[in-house]
Coordinates of N, CA and C in Angstrom, one line a residue:
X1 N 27.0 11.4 6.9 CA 26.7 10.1 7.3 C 27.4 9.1 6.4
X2 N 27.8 8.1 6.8 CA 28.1 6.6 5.8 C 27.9 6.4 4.7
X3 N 28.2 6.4 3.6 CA 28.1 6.6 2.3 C 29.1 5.5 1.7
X4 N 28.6 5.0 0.6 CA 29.9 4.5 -0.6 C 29.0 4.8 -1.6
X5 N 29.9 5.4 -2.7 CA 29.9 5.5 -4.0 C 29.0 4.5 -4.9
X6 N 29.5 3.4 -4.7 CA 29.2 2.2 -5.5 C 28.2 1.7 -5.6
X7 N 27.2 2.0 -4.9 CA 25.7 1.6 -4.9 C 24.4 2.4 -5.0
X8 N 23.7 2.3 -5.4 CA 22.1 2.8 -5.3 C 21.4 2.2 -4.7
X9 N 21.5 1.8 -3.7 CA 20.1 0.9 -2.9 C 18.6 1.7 -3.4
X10 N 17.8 0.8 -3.4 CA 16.3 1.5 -3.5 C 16.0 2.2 -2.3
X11 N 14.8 3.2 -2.5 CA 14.2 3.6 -1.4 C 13.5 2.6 -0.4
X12 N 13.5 3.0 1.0 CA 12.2 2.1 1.5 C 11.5 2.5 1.7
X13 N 10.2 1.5 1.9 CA 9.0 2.5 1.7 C 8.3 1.9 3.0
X14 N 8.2 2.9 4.2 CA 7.2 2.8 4.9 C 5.8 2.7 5.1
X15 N 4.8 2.2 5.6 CA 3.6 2.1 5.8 C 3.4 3.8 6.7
X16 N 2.1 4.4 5.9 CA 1.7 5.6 6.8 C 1.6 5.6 8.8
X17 N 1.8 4.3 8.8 CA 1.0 4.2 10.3 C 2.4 3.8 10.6
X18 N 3.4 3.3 10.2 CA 4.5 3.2 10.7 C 5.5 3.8 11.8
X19 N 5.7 3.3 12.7 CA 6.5 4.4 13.8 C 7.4 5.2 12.8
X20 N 7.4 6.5 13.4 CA 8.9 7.2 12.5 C 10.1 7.4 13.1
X21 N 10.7 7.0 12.2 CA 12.5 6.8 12.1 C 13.1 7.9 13.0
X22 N 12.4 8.9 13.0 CA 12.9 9.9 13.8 C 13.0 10.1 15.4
X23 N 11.9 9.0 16.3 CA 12.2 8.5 17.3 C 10.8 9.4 17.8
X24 N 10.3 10.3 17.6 CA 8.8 11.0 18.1 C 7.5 9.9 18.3
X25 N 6.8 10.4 18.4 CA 5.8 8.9 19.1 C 4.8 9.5 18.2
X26 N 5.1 9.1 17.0 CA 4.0 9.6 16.2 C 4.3 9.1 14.8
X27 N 3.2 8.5 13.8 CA 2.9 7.5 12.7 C 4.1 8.6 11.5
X28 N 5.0 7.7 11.0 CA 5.4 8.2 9.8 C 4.9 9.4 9.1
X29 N 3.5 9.0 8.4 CA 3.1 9.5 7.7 C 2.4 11.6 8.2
X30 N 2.2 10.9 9.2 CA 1.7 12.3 10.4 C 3.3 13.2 10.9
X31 N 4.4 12.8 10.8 CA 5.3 13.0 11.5 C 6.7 13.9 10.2
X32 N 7.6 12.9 10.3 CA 8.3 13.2 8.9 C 8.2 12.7 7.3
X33 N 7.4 11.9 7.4 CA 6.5 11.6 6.2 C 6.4 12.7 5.6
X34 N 5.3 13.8 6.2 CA 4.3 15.2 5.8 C 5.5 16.0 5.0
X35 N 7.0 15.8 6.1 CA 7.6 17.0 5.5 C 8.5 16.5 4.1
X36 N 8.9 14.4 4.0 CA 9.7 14.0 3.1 C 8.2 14.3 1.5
X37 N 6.9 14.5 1.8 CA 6.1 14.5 0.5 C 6.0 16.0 0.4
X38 N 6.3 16.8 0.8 CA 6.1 18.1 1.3 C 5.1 18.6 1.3
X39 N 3.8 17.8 2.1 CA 3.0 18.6 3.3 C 3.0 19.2 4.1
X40 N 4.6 19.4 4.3 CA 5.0 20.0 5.7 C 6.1 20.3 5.5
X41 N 6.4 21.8 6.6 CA 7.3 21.9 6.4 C 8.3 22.3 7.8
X42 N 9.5 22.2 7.8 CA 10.2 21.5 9.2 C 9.8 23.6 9.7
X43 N 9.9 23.3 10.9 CA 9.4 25.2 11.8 C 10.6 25.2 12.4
X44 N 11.6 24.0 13.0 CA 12.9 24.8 13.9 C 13.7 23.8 12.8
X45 N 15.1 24.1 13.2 CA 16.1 23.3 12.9 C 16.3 21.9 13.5
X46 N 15.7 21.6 14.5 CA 15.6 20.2 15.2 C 14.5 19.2 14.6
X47 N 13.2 19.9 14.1 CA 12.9 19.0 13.3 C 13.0 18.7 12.1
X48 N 14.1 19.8 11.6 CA 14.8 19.6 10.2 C 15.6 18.3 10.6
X49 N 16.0 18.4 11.4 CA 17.4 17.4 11.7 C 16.8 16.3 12.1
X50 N 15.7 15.6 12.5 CA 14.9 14.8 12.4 C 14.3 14.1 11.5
X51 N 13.9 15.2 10.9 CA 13.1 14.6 8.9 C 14.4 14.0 8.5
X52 N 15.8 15.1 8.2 CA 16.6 14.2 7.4 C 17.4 12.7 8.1
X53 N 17.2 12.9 9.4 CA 17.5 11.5 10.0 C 16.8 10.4 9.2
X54 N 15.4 10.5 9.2 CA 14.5 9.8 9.1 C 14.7 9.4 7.2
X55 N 15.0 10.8 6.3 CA 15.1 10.5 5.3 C 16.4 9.4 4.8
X56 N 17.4 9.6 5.7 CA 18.7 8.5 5.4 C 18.2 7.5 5.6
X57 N 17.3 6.9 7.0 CA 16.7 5.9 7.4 C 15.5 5.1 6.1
X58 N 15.1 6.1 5.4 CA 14.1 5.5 4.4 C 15.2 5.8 2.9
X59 N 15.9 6.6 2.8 CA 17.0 6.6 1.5 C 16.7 7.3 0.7
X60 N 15.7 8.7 1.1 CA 15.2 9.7 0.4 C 15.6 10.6 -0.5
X61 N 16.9 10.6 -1.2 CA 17.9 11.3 -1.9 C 17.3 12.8 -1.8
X62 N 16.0 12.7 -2.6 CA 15.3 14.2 -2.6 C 15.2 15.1 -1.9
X63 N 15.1 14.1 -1.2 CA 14.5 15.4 0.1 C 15.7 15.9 1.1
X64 N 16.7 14.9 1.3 CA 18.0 15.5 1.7 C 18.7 16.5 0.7
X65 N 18.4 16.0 -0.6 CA 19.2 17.5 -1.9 C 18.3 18.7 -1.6
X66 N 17.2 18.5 -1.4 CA 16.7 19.7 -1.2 C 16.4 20.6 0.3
X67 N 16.6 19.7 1.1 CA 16.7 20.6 2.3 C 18.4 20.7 2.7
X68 N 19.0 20.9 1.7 CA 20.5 20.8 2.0 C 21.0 22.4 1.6
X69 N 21.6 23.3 2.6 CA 21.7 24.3 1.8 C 22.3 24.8 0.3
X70 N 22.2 25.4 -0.7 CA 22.8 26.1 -2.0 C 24.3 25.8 -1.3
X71 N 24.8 26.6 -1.0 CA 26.0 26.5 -0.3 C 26.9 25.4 -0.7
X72 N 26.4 24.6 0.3 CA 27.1 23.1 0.8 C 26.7 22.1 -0.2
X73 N 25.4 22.2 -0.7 CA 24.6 21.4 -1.3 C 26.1 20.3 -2.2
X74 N 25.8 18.8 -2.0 CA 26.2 18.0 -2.8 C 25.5 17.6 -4.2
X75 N 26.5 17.7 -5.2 CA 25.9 17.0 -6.4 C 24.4 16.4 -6.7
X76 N 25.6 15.4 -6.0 CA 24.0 14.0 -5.9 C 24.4 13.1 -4.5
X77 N 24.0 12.6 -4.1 CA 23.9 12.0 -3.0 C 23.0 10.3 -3.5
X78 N 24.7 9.3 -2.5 CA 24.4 7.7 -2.5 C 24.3 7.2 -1.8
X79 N 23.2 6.2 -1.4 CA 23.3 5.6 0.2 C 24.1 4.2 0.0
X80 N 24.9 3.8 1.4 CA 25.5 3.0 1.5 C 24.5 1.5 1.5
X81 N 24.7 0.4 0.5 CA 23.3 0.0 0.9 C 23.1 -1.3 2.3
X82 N 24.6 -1.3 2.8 CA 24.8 -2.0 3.8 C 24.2 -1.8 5.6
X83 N 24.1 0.1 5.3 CA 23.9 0.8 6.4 C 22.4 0.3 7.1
X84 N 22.2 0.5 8.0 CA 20.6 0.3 8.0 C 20.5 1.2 9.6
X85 N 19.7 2.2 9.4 CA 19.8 3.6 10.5 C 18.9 2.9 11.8
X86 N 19.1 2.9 12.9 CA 18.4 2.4 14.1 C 17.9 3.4 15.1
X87 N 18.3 4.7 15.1 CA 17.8 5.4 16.2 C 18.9 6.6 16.1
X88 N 17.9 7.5 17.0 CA 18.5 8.5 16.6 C 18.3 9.2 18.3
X89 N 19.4 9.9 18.6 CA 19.3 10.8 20.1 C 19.6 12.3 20.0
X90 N 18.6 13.2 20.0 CA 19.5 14.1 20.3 C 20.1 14.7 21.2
X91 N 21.2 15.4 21.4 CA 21.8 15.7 22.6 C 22.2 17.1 23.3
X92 N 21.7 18.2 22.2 CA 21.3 19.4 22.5 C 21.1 20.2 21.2
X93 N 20.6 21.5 21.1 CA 20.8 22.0 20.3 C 20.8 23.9 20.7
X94 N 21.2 24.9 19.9 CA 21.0 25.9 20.1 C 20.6 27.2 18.9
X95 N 19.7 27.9 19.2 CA 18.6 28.6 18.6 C 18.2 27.4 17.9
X96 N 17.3 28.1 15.9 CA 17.3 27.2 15.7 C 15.2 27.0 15.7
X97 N 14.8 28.2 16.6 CA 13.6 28.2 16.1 C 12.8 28.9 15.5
X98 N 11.6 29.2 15.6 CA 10.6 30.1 14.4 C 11.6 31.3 14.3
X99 N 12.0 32.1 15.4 CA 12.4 33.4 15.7 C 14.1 33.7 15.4
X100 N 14.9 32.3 15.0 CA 16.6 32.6 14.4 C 16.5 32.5 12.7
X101 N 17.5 32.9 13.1 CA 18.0 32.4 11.4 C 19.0 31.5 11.4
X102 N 19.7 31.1 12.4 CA 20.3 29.9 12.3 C 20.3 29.0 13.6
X103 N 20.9 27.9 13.8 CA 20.9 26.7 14.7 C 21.5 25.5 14.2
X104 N 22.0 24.9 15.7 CA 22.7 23.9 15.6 C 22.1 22.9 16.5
X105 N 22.4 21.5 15.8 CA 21.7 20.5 16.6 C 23.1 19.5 16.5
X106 N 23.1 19.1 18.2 CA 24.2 17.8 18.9 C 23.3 16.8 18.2
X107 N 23.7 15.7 18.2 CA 23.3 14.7 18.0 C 23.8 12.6 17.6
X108 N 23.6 11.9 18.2 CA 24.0 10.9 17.6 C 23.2 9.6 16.8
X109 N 23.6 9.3 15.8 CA 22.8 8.2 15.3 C 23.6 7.1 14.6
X110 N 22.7 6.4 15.4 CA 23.1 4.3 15.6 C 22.7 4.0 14.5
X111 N 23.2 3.3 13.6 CA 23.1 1.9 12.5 C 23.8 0.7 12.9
X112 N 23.7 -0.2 12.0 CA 23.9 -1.4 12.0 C 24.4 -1.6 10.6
X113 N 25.9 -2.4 10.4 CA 26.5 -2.4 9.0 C 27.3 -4.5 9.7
X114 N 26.3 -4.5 8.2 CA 26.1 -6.0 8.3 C 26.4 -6.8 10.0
X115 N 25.0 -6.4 10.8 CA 24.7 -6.5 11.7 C 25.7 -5.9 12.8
X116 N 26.4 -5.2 12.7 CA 27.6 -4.6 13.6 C 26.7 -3.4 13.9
X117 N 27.0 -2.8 15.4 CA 26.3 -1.8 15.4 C 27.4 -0.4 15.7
X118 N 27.0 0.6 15.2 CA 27.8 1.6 15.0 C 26.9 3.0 15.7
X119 N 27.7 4.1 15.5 CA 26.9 5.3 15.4 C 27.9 6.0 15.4
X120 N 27.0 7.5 14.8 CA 27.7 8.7 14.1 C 27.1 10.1 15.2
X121 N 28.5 10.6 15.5 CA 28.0 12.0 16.3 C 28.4 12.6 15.2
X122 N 27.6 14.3 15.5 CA 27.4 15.1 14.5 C 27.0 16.3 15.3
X123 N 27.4 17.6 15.2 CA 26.9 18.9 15.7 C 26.8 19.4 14.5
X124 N 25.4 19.6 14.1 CA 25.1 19.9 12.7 C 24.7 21.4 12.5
X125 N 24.9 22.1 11.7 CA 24.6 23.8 11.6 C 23.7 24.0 10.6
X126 N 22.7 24.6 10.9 CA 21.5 24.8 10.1 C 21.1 26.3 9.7
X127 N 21.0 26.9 8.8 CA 20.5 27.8 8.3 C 19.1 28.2 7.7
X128 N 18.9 29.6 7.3 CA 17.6 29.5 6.8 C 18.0 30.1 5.2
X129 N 17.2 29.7 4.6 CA 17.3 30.1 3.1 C 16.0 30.0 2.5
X130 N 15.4 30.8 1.8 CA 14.8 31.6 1.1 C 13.3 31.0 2.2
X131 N 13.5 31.3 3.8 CA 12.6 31.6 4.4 C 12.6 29.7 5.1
X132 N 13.4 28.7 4.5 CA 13.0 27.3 4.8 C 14.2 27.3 5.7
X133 N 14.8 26.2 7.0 CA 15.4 25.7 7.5 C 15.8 24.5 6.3
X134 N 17.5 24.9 6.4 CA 18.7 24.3 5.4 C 19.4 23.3 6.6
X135 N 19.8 22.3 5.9 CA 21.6 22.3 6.7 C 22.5 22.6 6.1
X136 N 23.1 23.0 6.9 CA 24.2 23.8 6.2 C 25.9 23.1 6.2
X137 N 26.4 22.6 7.4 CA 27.1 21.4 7.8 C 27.7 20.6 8.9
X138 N 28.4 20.2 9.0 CA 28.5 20.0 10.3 C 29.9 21.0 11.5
X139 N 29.6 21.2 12.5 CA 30.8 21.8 12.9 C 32.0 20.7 13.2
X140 N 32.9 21.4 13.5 CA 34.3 20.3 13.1 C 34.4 20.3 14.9
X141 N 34.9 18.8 15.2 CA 34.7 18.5 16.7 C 35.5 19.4 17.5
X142 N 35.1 19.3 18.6 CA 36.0 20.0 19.7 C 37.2 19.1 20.2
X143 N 38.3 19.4 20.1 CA 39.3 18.4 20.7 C 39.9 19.1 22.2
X144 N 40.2 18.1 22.9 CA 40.8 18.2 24.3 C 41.8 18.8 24.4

C-alpha cells in the first residue's frame, strides 16, 4: 500500500462503537478492533485481509508486523501521513479458510491523498504460520 519513508503519522484512534474500516456492518471494537488488540483472532484469510485493511486505515504498525509472514515480513513499516484509507471492496478470493493452509484474496482499496481519490488493487497471498493466517504477498498482476 502507499507508503513514504519520511514520516511517522500517529495512530488513529477509533471509538469502540465506531463503524469498521473494514466495510462489515459491525462496531470497530466487535469487529477488527478484537483482532488489532488481540482478542481475536482472523479464522480465514479474508478476514485477515480485512483487519489489515482496517489496520492501515487506523496506522497500526503492530499489528500489520505481526500478522505479516517470517518470510516477507518487512523491517519496520511507515505510513504515508497524507494517505487517508476510504473503503475497501473485495473482489474474490480463493481457499483461504478454517480447512487450507493457504489463500488469496482479490481486492481493491480507495484513499484519498490530499483530497484526490485513488485506489490500490492487490491479489494478496496468504499463508498459515505457526497455526495463524499470515500475508505472505501480493501476486504479480496478470498482463493481456
Amino acid at each position: 500500500m502507499p507508503r513514504r519513508q519520511n514520516r511517522r503519522p500517529a495512530a488513529t484512534r477509533l471509538s469502540p462503537t465506531a463503524p469498521c474500516p473494514c466495510g462489515r456492518p459491525a462496531a470497530y471494537d466487535d469487529c477488527c478492533g478484537a483482532l488489532h488488540q488481540g482478542r481475536a483472532a482472523a479464522t480465514t484469510a479474508e478476514q485477515l485481509m480485512r483487519s489489515r485493511y482496517a489496520a492501515f486505515a487506523v496506522r497500526d504498525a503492530a499489528y500489520l508486523l505481526r500478522t505479516w509472514h517470517s518470510g516477507t515480513r518487512p523491517p519496520d513499516l511507515r505510513f504515508d501521513g497524507d494517505v487517508r484509507w476510504t473503503g475497501l471492496d473485495i473482489l474474490g478470493s480463493t481457499g483461504g479458510t478454517a480447512f487450507h493452509t493457504e489463500g488469496t484474496v482479490e481486492f481493491r482499496a480507495r484513499f484519498l491523498v490530499d483530497g484526490q481519490p485513488g485506489d490500490q488493487y492487490e491479489n494478496s497471498r496468504f499463508g498459515r504460520e505457526d497455526g495463524a493466517w499470515a500475508y505472505v504477498d501480493a501476486l504479480p498482476e496478470r498482463t493481456a
